[in-house]
CSV table of C-alpha atoms in Angstrom, one decimal:
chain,number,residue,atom,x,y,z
N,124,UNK,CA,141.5,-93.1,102.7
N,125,UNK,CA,139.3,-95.8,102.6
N,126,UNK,CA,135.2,-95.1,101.3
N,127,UNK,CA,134.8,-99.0,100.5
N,128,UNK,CA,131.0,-99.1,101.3
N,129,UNK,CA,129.6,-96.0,101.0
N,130,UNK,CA,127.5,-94.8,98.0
N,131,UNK,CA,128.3,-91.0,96.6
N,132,UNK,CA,126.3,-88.7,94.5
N,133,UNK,CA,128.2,-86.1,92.7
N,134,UNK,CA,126.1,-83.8,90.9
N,135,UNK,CA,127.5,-82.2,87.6
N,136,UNK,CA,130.1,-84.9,87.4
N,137,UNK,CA,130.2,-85.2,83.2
N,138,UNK,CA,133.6,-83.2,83.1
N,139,UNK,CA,135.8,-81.0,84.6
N,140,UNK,CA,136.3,-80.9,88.4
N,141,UNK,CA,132.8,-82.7,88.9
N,142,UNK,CA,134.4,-85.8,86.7
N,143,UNK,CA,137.7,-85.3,89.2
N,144,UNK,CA,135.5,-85.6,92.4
N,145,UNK,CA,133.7,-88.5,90.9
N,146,UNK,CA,136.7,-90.3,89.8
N,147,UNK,CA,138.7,-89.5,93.2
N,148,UNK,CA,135.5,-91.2,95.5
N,149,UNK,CA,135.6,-94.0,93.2
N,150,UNK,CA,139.4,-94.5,93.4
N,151,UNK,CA,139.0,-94.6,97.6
N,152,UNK,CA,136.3,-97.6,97.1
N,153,UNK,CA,133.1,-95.3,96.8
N,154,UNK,CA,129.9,-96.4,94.5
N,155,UNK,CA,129.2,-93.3,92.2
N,156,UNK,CA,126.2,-92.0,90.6
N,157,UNK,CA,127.2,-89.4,88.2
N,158,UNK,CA,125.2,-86.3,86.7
N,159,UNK,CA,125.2,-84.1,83.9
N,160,UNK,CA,122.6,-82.7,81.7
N,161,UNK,CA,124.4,-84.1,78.5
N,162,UNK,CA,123.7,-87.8,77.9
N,163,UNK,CA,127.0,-87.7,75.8
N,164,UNK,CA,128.9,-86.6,79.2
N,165,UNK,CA,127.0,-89.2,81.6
N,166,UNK,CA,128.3,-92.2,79.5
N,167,UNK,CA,131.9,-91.0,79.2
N,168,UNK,CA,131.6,-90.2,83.1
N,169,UNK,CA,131.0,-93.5,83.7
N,170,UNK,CA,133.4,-94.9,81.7
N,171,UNK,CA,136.0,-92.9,83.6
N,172,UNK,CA,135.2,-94.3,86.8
N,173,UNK,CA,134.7,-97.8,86.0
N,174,UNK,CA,138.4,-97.2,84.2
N,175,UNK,CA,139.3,-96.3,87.6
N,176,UNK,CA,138.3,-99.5,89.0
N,177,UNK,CA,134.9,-97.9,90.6
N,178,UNK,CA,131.6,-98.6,90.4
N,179,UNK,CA,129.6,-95.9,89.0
N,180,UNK,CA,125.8,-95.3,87.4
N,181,UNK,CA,124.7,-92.5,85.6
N,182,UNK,CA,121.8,-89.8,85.7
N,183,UNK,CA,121.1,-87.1,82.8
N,184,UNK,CA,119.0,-84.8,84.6
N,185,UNK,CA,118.8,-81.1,85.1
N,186,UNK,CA,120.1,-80.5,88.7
N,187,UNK,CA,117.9,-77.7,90.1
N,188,UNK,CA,114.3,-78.6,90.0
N,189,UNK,CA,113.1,-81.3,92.8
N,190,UNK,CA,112.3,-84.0,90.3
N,191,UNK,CA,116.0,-84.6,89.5
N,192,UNK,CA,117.0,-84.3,92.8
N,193,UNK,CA,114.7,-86.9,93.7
N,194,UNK,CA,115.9,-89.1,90.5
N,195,UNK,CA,119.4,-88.8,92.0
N,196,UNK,CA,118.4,-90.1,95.8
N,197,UNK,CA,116.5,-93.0,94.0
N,198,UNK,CA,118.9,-94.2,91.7
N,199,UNK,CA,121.5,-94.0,94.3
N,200,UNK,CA,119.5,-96.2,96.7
N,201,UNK,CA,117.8,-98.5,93.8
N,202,UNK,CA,121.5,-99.0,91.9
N,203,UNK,CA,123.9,-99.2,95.4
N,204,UNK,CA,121.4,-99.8,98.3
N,205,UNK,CA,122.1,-96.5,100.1
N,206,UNK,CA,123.6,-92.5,99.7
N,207,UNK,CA,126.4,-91.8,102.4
N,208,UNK,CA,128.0,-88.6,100.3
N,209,UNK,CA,126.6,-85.9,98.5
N,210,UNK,CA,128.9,-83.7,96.5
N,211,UNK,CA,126.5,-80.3,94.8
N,212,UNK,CA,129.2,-79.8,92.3
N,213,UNK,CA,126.7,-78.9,89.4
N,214,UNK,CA,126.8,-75.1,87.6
N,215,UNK,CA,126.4,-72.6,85.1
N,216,UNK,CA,127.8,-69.3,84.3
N,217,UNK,CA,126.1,-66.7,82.6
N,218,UNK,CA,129.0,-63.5,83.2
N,219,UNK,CA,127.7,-60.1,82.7
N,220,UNK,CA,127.9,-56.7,84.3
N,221,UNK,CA,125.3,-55.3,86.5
N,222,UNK,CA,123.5,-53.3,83.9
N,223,UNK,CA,123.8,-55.9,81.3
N,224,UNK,CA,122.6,-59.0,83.2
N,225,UNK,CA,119.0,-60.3,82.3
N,226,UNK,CA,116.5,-61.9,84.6
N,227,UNK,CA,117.2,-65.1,82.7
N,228,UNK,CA,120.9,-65.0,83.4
N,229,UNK,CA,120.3,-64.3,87.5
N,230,UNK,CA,117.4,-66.6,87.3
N,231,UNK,CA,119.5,-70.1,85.4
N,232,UNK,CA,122.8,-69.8,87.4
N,233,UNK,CA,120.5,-69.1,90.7
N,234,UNK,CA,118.0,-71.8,89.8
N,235,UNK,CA,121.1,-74.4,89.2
N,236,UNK,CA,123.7,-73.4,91.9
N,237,UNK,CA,121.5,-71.9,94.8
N,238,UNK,CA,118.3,-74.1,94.0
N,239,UNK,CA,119.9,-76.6,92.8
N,240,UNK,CA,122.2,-77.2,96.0
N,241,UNK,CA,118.9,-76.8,98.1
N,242,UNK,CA,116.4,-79.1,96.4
N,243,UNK,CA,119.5,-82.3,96.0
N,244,UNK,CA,121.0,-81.7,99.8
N,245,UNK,CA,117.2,-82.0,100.9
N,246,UNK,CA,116.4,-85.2,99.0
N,247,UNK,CA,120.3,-86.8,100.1
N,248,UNK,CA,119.0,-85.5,104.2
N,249,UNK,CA,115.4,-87.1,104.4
N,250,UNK,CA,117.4,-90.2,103.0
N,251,UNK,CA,120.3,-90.3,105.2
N,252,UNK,CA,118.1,-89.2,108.2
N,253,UNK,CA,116.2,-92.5,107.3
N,254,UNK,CA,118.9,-94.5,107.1
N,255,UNK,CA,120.2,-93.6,110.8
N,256,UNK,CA,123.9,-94.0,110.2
N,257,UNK,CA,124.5,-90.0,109.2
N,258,UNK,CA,126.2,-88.9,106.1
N,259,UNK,CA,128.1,-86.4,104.3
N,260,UNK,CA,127.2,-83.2,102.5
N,261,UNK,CA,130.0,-81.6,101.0
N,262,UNK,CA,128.8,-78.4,99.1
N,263,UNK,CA,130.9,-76.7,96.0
N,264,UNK,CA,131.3,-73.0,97.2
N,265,UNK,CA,133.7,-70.6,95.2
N,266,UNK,CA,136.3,-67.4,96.2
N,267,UNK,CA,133.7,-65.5,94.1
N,268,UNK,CA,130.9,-66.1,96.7
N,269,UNK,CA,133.5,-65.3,99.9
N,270,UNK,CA,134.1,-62.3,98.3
N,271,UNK,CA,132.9,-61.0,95.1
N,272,UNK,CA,134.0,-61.2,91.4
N,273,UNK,CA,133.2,-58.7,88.8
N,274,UNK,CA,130.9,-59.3,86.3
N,275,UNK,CA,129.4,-62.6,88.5
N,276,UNK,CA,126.3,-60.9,90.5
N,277,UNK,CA,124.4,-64.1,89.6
N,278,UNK,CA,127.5,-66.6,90.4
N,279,UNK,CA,128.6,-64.8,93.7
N,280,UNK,CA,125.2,-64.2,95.2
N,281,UNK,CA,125.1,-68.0,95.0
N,282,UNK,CA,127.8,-68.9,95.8
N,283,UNK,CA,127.5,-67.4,99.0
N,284,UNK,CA,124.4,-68.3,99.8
N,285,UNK,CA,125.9,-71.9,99.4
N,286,UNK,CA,128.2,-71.2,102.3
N,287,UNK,CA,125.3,-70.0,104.4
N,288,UNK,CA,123.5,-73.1,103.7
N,289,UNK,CA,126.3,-75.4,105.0
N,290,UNK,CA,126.6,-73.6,108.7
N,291,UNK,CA,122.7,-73.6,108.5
N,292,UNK,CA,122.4,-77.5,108.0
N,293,UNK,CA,125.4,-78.0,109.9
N,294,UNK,CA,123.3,-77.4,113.0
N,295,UNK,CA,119.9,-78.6,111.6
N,296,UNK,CA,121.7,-82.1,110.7
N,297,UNK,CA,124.0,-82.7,113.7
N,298,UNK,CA,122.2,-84.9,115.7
N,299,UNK,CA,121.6,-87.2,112.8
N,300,UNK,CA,125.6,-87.3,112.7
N,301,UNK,CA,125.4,-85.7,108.7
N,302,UNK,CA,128.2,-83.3,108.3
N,303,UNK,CA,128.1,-80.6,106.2
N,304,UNK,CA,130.9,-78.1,104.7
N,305,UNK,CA,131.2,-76.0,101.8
N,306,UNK,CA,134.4,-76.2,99.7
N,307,UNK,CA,135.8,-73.4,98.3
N,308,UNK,CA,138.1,-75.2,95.0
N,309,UNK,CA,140.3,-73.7,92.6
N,310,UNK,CA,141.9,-75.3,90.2
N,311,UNK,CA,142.8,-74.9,86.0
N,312,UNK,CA,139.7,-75.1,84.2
N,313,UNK,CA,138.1,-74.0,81.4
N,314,UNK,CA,137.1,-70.5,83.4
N,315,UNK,CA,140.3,-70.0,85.1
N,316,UNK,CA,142.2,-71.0,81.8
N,317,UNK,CA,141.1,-67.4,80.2
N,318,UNK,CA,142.5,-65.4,82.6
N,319,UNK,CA,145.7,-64.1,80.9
N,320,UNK,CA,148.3,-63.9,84.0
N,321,UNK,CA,147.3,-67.7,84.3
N,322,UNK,CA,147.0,-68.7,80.7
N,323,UNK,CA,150.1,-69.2,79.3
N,324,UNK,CA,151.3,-71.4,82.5
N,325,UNK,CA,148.7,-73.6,82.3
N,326,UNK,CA,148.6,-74.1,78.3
N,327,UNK,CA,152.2,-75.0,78.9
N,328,UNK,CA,151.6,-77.3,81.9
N,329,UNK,CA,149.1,-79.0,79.6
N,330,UNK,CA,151.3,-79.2,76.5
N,331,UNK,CA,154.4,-80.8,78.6
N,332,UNK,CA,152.8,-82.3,81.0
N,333,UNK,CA,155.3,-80.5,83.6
N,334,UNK,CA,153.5,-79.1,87.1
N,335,UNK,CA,152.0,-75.6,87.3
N,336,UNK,CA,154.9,-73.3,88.2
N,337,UNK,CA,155.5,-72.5,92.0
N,338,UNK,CA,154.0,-68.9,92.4
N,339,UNK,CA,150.5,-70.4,90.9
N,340,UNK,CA,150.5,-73.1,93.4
N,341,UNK,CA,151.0,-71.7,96.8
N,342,UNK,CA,151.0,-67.5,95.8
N,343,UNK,CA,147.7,-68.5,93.9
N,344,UNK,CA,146.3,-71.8,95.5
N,345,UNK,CA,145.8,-73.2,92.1
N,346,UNK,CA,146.9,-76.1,90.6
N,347,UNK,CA,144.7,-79.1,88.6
N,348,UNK,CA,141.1,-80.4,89.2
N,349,UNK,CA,143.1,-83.3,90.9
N,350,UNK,CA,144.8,-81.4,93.5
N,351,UNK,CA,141.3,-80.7,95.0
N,352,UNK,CA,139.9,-84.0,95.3
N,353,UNK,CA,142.1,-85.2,98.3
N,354,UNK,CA,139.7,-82.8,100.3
N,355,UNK,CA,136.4,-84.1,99.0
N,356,UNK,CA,137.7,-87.7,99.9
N,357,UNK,CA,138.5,-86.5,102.9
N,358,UNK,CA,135.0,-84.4,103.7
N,359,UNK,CA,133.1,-88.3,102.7
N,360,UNK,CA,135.2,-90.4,104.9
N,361,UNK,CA,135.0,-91.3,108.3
N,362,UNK,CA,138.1,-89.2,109.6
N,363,UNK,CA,135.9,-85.8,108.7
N,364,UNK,CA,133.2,-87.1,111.2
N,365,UNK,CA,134.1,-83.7,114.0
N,366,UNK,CA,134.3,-81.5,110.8
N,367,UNK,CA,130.8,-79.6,109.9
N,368,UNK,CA,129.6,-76.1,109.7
N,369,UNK,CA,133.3,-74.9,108.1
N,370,UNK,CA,134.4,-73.5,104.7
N,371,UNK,CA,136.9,-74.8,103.1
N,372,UNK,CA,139.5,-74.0,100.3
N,373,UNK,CA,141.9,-75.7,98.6
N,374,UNK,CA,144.0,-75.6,94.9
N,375,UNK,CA,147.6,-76.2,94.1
N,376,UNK,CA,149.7,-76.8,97.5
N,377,UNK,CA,147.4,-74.7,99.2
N,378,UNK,CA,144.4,-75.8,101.9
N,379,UNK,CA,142.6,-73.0,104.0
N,380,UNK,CA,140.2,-73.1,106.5
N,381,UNK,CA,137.8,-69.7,105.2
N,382,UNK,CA,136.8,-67.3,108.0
N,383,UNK,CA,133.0,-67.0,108.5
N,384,UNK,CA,131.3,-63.5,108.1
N,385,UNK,CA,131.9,-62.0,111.9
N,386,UNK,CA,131.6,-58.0,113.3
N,387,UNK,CA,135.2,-57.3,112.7
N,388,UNK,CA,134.8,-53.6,115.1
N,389,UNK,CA,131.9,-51.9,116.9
N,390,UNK,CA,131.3,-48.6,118.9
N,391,UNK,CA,128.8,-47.6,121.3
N,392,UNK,CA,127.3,-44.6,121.2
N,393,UNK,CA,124.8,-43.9,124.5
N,394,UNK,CA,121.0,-43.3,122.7
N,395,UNK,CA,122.0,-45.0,119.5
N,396,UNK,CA,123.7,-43.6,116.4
N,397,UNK,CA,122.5,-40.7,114.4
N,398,UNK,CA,123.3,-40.2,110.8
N,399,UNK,CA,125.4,-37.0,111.5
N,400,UNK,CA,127.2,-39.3,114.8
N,401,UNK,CA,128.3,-42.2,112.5
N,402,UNK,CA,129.5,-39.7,109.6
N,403,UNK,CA,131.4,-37.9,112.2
N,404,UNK,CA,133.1,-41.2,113.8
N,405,UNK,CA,133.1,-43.5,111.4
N,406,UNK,CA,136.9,-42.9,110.0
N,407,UNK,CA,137.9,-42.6,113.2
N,408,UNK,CA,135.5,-45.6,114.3
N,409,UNK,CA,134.4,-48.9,113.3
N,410,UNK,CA,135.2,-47.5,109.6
N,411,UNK,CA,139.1,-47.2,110.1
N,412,UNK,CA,139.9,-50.7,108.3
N,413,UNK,CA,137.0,-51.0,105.8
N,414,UNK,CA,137.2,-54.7,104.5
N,415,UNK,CA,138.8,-55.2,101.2
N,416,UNK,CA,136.4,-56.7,98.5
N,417,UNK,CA,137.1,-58.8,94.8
N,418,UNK,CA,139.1,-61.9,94.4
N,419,UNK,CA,142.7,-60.1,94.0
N,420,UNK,CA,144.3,-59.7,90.9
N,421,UNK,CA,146.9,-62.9,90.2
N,422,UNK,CA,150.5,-61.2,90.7
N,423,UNK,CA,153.1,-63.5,88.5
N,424,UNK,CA,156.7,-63.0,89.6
N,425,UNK,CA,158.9,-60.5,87.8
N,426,UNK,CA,160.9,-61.6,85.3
């Protein structure tokens, strides 16, 4: 796939699967401004894609508030002429239970994924609207925000609100030709690392250098940060010009096209539904195949 030309912006790109997007656009002939609030990170990000043969520049800025949105646009147009891809990679955690979680910990992962998403895809849009030639906008989505993960109120609320943002500027943006999808990675990282069914596989994998074992890549759809980048390549290029609106997973051996929120079964009732009516039909009814909710429990093979 060939991005020779095109100018990306890949926020929280200083390590991890951010550094692996980065890399991966640079690799395909893509100018890269990298992001990360550590200076330290920034410098080595850069490194890593000029290593790769690509052009890169980097921001240290706090992805969330419109300032270093703004900073991101700029340098992207003032270092490589234009933006042509946007990546909204960057992210927090702050795990806790319901009854545990603090303002502060809804209020920094919100203000960095949900906010943070908003306030850079806005400044990339006015710019690529500008411009006149369209654009990408690939946004960084989660399973945890398709369908819930304990102890992640904070993470899945936006997460999905990221997917709701893509089909929303899907339509406002179509006419200016800018695509936009949310992808849904997974892939061994610091996070995934802990959980114990997966741990031992990938320490292994790590340690040897030999591939992730079979039921992790397909059973699971996980594999490394690299086996998700052919998709965000793919969402910048050319080829993904009739793909916008859509959800998108990928990890391991594994790409999946995620099913958007939809009424699944519905009843009519003539003069509307009472509360006694629905409590009488509902198992019967429109309740007979409640949806399942949670990211499933990883199920290794027997030994």
């Amino acid at each position: 796939m060939d991005l020779s030309g095109k100018v990306a912006v890949v926020t929280g790109s200083g390590r991890g699967l951010g550094l692996a997007y980065a890399r991966a656009l640079a690799v395909a002939g893509a100018s890269v401004v990298v992001n990360d609030v550590d200076e330290c990170a920034v410098e080595a990000a850069v490194k890593t894609v000029e290593a790769a043969g690509g052009k890169a520049f980097g921001v240290t800025a706090p992805v969330g508030i419109t300032e270093a949105a703004e900073e991101l646009v700029s340098a992207a147009v003032e270092r490589f002429g234009r933006i042509d891809v946007l990546v909204t990679n960057a992210g927090i955690l702050r795990d806790k239970v319901l009854w545990k979680m603090t303002d502060e910990d809804f209020d920094d992962v919100v203000r960095v994924h949900l906010r943070g998403t908003f306030t850079c895809a806005r400044a990339a849009a006015v710019r690529m609207r500008e411009q006149g030639e369209g654009g990408r906008i690939v946004l960084i989505g989660s399973p945890a925000g398709q369908r819930g993960n304990f102890g992640q109120t904070n993470y899945a609320a936006a997460k999905a609100g990221i997917a709701a943002m893509a089909r929303t500027w899907a339509m406002e943006l179509a006419r200016a030709g800018i695509t936009v999808n949310a992808v849904i990675p997974v892939a061994a990282t610091e996070m995934t690392r802990t959980i114990p069914a997966f741990a031992p596989a990938i320490e292994e994998s790590e340690h040897t250098g030999a591939p992730l074992p079979d039921w992790m890549r397909k059973d699971e759809g996980l594999g490394t940060v690299d086996d998700v980048t052919g998709l965000i390549v793919f969402l910048a290029s050319d080829a993904s010009g009739g793909v916008t609106g859509q959800a998108i997973g990928v990890g391991g051996d594994r790409l999946a096209l995620w099913a958007h929120p939809r009424e699944k079964a519905t009843a009519f009732r003539d003069g509307g539904w009472t509360a006694d009516a629905i409590a009488e039909s509902w198992s019967d009814g429109v309740g007979a195949e409640p949806e399942t909710y949670g990211i499933p429990a990883p199920k290794p093979p027997a030994d």
